[in-house]
PDB file of C-alpha atoms in Angstrom:
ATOM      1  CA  UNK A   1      75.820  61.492  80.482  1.00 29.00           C
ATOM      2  CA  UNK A   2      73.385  63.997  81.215  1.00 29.00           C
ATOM      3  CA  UNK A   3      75.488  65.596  83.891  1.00 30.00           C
ATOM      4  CA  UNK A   4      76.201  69.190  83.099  1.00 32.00           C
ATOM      5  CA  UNK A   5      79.065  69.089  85.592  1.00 37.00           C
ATOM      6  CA  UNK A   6      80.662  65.340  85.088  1.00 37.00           C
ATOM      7  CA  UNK A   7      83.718  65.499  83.280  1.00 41.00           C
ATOM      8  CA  UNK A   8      85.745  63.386  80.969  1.00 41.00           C
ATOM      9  CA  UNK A   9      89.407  65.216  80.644  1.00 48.00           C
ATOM     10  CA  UNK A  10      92.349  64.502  78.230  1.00 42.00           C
ATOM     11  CA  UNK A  11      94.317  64.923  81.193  1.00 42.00           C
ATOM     12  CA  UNK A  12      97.041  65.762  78.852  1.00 41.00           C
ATOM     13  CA  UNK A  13      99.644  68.918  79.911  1.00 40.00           C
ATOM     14  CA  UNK A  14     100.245  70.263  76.639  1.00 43.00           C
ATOM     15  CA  UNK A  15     103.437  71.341  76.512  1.00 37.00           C
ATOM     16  CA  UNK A  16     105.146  73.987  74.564  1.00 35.00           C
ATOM     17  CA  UNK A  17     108.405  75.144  73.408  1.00 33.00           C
ATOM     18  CA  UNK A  18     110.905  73.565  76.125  1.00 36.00           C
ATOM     19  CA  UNK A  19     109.215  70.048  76.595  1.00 39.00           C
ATOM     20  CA  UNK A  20     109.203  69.009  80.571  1.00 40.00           C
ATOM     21  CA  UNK A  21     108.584  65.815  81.093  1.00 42.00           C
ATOM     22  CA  UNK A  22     106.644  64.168  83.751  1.00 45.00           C
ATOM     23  CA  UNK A  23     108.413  63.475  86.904  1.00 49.00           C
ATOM     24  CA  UNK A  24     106.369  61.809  89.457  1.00 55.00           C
ATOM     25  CA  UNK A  25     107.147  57.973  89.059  1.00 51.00           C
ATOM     26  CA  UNK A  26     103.016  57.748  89.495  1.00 59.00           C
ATOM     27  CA  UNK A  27     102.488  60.037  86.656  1.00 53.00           C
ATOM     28  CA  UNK A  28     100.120  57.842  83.957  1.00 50.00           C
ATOM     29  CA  UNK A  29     101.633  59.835  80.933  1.00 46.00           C
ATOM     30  CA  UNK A  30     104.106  57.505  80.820  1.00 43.00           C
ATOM     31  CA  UNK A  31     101.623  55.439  79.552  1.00 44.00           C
ATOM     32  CA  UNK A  32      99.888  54.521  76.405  1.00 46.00           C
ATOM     33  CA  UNK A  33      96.627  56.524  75.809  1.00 53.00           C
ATOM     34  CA  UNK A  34      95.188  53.517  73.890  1.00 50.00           C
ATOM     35  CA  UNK A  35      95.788  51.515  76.975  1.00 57.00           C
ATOM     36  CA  UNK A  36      94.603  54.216  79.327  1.00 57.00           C
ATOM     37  CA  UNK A  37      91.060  54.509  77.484  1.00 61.00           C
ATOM     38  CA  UNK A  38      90.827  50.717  77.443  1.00 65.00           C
ATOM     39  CA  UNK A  39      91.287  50.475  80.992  1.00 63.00           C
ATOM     40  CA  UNK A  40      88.113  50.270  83.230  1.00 72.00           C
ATOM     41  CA  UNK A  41      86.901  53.879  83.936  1.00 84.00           C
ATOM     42  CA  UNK A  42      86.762  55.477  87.595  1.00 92.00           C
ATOM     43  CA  UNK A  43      85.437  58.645  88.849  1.00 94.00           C
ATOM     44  CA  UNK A  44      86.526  60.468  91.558  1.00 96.00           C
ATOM     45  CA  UNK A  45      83.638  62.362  93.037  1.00 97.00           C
ATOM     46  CA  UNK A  46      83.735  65.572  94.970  1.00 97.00           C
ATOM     47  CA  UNK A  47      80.644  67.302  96.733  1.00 97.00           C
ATOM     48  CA  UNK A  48      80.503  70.754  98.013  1.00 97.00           C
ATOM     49  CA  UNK A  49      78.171  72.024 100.924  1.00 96.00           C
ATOM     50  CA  UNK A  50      75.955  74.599  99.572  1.00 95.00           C
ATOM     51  CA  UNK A  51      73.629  75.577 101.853  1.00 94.00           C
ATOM     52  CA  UNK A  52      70.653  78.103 101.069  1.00 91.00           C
ATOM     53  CA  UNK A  53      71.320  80.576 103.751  1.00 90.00           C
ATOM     54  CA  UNK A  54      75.244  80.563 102.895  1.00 90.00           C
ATOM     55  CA  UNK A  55      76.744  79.390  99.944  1.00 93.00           C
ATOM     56  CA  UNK A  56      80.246  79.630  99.337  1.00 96.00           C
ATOM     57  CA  UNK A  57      82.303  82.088  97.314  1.00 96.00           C
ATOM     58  CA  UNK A  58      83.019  80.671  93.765  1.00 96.00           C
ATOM     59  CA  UNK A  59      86.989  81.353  94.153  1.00 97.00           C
ATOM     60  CA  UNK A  60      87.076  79.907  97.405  1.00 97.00           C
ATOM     61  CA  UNK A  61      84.988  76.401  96.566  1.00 97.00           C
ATOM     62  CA  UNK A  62      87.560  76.148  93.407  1.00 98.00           C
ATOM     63  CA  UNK A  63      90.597  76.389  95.784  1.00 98.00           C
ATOM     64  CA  UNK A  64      89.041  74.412  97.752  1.00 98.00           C
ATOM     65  CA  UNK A  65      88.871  71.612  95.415  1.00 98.00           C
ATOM     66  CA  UNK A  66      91.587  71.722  94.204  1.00 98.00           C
ATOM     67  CA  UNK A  67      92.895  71.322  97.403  1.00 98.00           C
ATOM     68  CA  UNK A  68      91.294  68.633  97.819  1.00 98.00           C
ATOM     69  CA  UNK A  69      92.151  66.449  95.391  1.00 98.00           C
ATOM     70  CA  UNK A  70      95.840  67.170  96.763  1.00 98.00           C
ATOM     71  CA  UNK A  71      94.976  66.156 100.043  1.00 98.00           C
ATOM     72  CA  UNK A  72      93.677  62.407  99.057  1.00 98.00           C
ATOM     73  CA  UNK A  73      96.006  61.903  97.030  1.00 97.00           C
ATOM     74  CA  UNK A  74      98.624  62.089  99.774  1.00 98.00           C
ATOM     75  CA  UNK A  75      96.654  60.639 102.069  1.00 98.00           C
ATOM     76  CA  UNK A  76      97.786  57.395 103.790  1.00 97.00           C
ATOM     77  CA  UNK A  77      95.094  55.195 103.126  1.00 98.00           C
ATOM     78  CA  UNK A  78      95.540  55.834  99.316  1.00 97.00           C
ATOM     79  CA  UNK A  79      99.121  54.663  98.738  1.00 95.00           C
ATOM     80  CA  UNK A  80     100.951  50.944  99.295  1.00 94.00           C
ATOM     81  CA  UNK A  81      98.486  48.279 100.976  1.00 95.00           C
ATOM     82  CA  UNK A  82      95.871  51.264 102.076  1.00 97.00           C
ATOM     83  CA  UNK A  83      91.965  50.723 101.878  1.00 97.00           C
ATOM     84  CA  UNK A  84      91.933  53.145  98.914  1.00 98.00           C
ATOM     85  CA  UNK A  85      95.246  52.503  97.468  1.00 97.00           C
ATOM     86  CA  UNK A  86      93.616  50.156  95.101  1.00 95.00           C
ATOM     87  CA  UNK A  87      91.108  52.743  93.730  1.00 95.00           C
ATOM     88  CA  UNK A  88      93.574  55.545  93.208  1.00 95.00           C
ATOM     89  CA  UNK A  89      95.862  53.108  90.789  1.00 93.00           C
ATOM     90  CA  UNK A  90      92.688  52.006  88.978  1.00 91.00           C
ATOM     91  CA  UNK A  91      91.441  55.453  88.173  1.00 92.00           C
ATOM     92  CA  UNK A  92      94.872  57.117  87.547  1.00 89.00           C
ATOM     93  CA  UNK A  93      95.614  54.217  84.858  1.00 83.00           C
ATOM     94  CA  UNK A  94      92.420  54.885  83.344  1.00 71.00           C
ATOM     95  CA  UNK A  95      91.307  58.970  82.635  1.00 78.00           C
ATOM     96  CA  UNK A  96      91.319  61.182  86.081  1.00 83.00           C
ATOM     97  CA  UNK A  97      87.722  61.576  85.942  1.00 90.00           C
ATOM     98  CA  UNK A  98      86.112  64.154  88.620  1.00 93.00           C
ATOM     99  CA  UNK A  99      82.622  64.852  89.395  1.00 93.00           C
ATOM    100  CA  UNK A 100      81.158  67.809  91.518  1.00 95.00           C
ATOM    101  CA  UNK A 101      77.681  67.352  92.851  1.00 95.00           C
ATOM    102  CA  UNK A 102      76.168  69.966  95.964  1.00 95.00           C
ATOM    103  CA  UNK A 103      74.905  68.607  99.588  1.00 96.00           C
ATOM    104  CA  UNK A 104      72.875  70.485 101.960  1.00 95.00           C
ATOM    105  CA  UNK A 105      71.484  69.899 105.422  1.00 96.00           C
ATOM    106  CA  UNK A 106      70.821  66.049 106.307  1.00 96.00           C
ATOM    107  CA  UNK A 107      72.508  65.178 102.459  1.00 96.00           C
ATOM    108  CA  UNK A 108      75.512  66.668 103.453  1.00 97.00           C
ATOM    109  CA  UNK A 109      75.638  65.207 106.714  1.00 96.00           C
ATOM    110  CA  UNK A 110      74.834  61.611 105.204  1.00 96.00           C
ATOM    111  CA  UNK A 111      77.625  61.762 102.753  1.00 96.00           C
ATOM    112  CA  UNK A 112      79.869  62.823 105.757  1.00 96.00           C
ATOM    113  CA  UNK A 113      79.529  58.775 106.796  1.00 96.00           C
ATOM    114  CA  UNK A 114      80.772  57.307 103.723  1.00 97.00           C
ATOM    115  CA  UNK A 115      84.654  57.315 103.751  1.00 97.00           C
ATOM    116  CA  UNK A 116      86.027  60.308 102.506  1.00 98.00           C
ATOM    117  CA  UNK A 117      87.958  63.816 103.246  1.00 98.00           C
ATOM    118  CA  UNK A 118      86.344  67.431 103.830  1.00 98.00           C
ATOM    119  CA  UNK A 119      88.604  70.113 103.203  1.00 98.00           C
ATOM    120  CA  UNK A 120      87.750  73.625 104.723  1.00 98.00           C
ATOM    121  CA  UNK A 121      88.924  76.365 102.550  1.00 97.00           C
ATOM    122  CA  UNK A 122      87.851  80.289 103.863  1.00 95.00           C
ATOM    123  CA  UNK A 123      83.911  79.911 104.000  1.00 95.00           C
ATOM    124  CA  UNK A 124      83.432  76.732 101.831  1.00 97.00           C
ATOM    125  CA  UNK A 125      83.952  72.759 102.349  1.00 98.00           C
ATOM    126  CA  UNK A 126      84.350  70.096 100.154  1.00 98.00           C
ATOM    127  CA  UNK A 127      84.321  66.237 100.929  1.00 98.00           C
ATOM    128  CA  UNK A 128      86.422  63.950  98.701  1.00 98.00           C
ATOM    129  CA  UNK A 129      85.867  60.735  98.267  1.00 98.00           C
ATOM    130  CA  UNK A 130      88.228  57.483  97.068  1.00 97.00           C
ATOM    131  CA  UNK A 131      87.073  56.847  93.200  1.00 97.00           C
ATOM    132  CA  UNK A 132      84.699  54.989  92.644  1.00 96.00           C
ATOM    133  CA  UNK A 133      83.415  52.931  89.019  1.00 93.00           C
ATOM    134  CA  UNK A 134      81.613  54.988  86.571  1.00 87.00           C
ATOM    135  CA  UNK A 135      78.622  52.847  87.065  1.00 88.00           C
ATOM    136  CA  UNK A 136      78.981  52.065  90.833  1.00 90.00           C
ATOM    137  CA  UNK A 137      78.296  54.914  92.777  1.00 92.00           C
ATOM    138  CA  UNK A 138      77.536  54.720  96.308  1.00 93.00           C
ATOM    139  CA  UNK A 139      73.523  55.988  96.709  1.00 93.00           C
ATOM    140  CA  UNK A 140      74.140  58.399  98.767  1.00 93.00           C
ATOM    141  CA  UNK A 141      76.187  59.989  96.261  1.00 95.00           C
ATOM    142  CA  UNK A 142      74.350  58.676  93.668  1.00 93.00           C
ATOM    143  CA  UNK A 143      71.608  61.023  94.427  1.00 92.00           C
ATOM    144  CA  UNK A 144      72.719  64.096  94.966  1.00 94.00           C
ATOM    145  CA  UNK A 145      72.463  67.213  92.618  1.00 89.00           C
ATOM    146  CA  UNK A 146      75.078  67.943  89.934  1.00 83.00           C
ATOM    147  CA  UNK A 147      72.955  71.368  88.821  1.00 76.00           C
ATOM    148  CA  UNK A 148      73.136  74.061  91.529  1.00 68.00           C
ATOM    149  CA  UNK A 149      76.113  74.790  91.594  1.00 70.00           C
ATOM    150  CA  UNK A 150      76.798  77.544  90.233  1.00 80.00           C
ATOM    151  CA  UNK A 151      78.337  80.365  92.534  1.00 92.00           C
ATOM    152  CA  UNK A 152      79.858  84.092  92.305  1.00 92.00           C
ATOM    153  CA  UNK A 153      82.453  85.778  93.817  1.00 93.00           C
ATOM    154  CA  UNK A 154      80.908  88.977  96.415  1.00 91.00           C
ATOM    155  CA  UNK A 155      83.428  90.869  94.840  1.00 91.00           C
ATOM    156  CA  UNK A 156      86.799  90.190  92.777  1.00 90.00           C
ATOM    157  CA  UNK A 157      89.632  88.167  94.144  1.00 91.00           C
ATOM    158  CA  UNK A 158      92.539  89.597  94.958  1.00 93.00           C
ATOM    159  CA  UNK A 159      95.730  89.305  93.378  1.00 93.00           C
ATOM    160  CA  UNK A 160      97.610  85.497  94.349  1.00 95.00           C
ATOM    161  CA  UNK A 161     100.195  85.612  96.736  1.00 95.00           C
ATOM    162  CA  UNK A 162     103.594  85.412  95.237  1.00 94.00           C
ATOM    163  CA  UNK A 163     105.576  82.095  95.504  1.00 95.00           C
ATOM    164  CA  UNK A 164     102.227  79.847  95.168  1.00 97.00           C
ATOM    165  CA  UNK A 165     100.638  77.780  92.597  1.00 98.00           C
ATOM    166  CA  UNK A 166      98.040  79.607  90.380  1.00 98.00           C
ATOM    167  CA  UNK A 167      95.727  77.625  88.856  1.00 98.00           C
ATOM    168  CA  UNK A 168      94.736  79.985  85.985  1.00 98.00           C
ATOM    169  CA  UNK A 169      91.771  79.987  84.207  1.00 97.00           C
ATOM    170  CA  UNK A 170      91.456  80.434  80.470  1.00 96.00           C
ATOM    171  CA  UNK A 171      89.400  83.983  80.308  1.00 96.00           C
ATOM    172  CA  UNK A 172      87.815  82.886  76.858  1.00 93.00           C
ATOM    173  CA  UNK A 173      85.515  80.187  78.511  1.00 93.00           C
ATOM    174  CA  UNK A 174      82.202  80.459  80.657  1.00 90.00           C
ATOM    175  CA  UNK A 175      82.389  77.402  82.981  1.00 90.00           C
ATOM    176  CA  UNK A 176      79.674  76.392  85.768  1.00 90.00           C
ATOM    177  CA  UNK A 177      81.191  76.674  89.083  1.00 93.00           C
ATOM    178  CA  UNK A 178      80.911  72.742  89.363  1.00 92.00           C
ATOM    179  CA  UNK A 179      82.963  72.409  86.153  1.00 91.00           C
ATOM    180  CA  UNK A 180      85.536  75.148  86.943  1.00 94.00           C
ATOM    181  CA  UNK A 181      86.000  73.225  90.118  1.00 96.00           C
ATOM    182  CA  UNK A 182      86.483  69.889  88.324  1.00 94.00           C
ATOM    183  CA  UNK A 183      89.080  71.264  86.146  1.00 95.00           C
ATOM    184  CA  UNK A 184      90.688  73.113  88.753  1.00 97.00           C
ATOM    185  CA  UNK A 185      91.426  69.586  90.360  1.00 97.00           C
ATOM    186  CA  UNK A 186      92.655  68.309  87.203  1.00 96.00           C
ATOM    187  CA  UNK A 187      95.411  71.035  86.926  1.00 97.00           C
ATOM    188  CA  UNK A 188      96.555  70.449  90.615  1.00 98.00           C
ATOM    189  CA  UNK A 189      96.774  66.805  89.984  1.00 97.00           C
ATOM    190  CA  UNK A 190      98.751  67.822  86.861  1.00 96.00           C
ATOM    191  CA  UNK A 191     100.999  69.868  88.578  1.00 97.00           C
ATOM    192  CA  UNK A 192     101.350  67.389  91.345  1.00 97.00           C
ATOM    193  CA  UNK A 193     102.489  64.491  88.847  1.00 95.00           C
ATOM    194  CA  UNK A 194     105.196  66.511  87.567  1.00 96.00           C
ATOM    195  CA  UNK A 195     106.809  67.067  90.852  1.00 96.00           C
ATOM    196  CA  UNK A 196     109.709  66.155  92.454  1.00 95.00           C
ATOM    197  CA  UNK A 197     109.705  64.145  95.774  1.00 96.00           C
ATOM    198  CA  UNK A 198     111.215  67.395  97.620  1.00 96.00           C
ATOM    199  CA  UNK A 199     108.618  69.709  95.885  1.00 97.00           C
ATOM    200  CA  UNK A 200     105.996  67.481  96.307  1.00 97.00           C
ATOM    201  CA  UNK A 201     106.754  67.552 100.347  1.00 97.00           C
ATOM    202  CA  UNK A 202     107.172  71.477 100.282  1.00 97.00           C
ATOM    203  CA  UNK A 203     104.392  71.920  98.519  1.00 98.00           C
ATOM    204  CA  UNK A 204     102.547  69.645 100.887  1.00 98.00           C
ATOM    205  CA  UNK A 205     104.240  71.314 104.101  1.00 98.00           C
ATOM    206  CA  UNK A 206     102.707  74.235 103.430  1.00 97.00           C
ATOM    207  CA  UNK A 207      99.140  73.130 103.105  1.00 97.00           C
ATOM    208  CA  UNK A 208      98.982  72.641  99.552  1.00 98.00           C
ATOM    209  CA  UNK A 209      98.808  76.898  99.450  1.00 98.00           C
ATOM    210  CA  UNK A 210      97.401  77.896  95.902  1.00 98.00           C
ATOM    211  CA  UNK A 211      94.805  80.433  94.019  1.00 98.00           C
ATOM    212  CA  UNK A 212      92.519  79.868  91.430  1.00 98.00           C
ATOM    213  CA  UNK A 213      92.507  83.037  88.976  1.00 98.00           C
ATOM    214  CA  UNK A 214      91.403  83.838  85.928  1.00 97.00           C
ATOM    215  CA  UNK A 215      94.041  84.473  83.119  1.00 97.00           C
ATOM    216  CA  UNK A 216      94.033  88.167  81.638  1.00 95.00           C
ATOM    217  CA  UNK A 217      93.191  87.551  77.964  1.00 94.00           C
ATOM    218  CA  UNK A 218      96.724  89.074  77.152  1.00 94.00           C
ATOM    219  CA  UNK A 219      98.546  86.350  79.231  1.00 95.00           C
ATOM    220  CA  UNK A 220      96.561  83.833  78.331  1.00 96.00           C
ATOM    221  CA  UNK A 221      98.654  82.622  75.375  1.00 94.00           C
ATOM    222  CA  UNK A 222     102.085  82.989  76.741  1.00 94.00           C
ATOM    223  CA  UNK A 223     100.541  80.616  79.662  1.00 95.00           C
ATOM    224  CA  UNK A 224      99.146  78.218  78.264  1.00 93.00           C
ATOM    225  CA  UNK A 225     101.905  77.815  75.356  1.00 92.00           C
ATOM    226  CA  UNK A 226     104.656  78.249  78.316  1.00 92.00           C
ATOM    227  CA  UNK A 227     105.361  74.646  78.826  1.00 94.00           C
ATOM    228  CA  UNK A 228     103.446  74.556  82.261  1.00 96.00           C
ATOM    229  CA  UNK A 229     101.044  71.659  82.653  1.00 96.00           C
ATOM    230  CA  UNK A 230      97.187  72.644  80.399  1.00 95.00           C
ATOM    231  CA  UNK A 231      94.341  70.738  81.274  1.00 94.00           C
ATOM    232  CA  UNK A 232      92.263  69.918  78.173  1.00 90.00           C
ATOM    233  CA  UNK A 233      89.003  68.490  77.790  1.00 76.00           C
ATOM    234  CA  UNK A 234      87.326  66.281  75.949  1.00 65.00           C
ATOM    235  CA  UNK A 235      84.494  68.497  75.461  1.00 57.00           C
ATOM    236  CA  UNK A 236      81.221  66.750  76.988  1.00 56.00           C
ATOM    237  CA  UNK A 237      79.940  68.564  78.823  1.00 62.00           C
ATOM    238  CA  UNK A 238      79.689  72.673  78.296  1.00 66.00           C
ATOM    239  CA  UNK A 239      83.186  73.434  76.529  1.00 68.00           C
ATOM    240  CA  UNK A 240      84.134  72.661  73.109  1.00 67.00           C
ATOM    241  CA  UNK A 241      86.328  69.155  72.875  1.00 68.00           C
ATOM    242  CA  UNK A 242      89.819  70.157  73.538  1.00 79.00           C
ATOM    243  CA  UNK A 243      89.464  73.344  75.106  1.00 84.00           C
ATOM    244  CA  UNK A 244      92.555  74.065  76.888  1.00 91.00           C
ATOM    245  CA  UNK A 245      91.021  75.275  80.669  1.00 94.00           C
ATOM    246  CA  UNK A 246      93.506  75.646  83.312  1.00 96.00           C
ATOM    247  CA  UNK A 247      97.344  76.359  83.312  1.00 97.00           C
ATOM    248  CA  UNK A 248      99.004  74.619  86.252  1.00 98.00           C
ATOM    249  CA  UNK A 249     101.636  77.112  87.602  1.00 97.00           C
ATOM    250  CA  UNK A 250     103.507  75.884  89.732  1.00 97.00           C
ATOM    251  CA  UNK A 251     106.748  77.765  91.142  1.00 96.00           C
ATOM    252  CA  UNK A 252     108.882  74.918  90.801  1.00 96.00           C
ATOM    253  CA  UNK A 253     107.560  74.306  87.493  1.00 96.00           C
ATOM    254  CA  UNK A 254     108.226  77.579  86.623  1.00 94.00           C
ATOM    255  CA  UNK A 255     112.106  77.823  87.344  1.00 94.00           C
ATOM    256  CA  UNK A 256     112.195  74.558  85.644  1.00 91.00           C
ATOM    257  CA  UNK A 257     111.561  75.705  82.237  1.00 86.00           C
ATOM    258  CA  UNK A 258     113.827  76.846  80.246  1.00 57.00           C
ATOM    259  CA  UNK A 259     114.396  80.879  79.954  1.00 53.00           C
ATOM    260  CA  UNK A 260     111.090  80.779  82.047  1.00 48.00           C
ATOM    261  CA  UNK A 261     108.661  84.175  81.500  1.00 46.00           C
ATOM    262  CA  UNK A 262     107.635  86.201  84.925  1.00 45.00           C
ATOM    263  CA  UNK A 263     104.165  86.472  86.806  1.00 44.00           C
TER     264      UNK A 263
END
């Protein structure tokens, strides 16, 4: 695909050490990847508002994301008999596909009519939508712009709060803002799947609080080989296949593992 930002994830948490298995009863790594590449292939797209005058912080628009992706997911309409519920099984038994594309002025405010979420982080907002085929996007969506998005930060982010999730990101990889965002939705998803029903609903209860940081090159490796949840991708678009991108860390997660390591 000639999308810069669409991308096609292992979706595999690579784990290390102390193996932790996948919890969540609707995690698909209980699954056969043979079966889960054979499946029919859905996309779940994401757009952010990007206007000219004020575009969001790059920190912010990940978090925000990622957020997002959190938020439909535990959304009514996308479990049991609801209007999506069908479209969330089909693209979590296939590969969690996610695609950023920007909006602006009457685009944003025509994808605002299709069904969907918008999730407000600080400055920045970013509609959801329930997936969709790979080849059966609605035109309004269809159309927008998947270049443009890159963003920056006005000045460095601040230290996480303790007790969240950090979504870190691996220092050794230059990622488009679109891309970073994309894989910062795969790790929450990660983490989400390997969640407990009580941690899922604290986690929840609390607004789905998290940060999106980049990994100091020192910690990168005892992150990423901790055990916690690593995104990995297939490498289509801008990284090489099987880069390892985000560490989920999750508290929960954490103090699951055995001997654990601190922040």
């Amino acid at each position: 695909m000639s999308s810069q930002h669409q991308d096609h994830t292992s979706d595999v948490p690579e784990q290390g050490p102390a193996q932790v298995p996948a919890v969540g009863a609707d995690s698909p790594f209980r699954q056969e990847h043979v079966a889960r590449d054979e499946a029919p292939q859905f996309v779940l797209p994401l757009v952010v508002r990007i206007e000219k005058a004020g575009p969001p912080a790059r920190t912010d628009a990940l978090e925000t994301a990622a957020r997002a992706v959190l938020v439909l997911l535990t959304d009514e309409r996308a479990h049991g008999g609801g209007e999506w519920a069908e479209a969330v099984r089909d693209w979590q038994d296939a590969r969690i596909r996610k695609v950023v594309r920007r909006a602006r002025g009457a685009e944003w405010r025509k994808a605002g009519t299709l069904p969907g979420i918008t999730v407000h982080g600080d400055v920045s907002e970013v509609r959801v939508f329930p997936p969709v085929p790979l080849d059966g996007w609605p035109k309004e969506l269809a159309k927008l712009q998947v270049s443009g998005t890159d963003l920056d930060d006005p000045e460095p982010a601040a230290a996480a709060a303790p007790g969240i999730a950090v979504l870190w990101l691996n220092p050794d990889l230059e990622m488009s803002a679109g891309k970073a965002m994309a894989q910062a939705g795969h790790a929450a998803q990660l983490a989400w799947w390997e969640l407990t029903g009580p941690e899922r609903t604290a986690w929840q209860d609390s607004g789905f609080r998290l940060a999106v940081r980049t990994a100091a090159r020192e910690r990168w490796a005892e992150l990423s080989g901790s055990g916690l949840p690593v995104v990995r991708d297939v490498g289509f678009t801008e990284i090489a296949p099987g880069s390892a991108t985000v560490v989920a860390d999750h508290p929960a997660l954490r103090a699951r593992l055995a001997g654990g390591f601190p922040r």
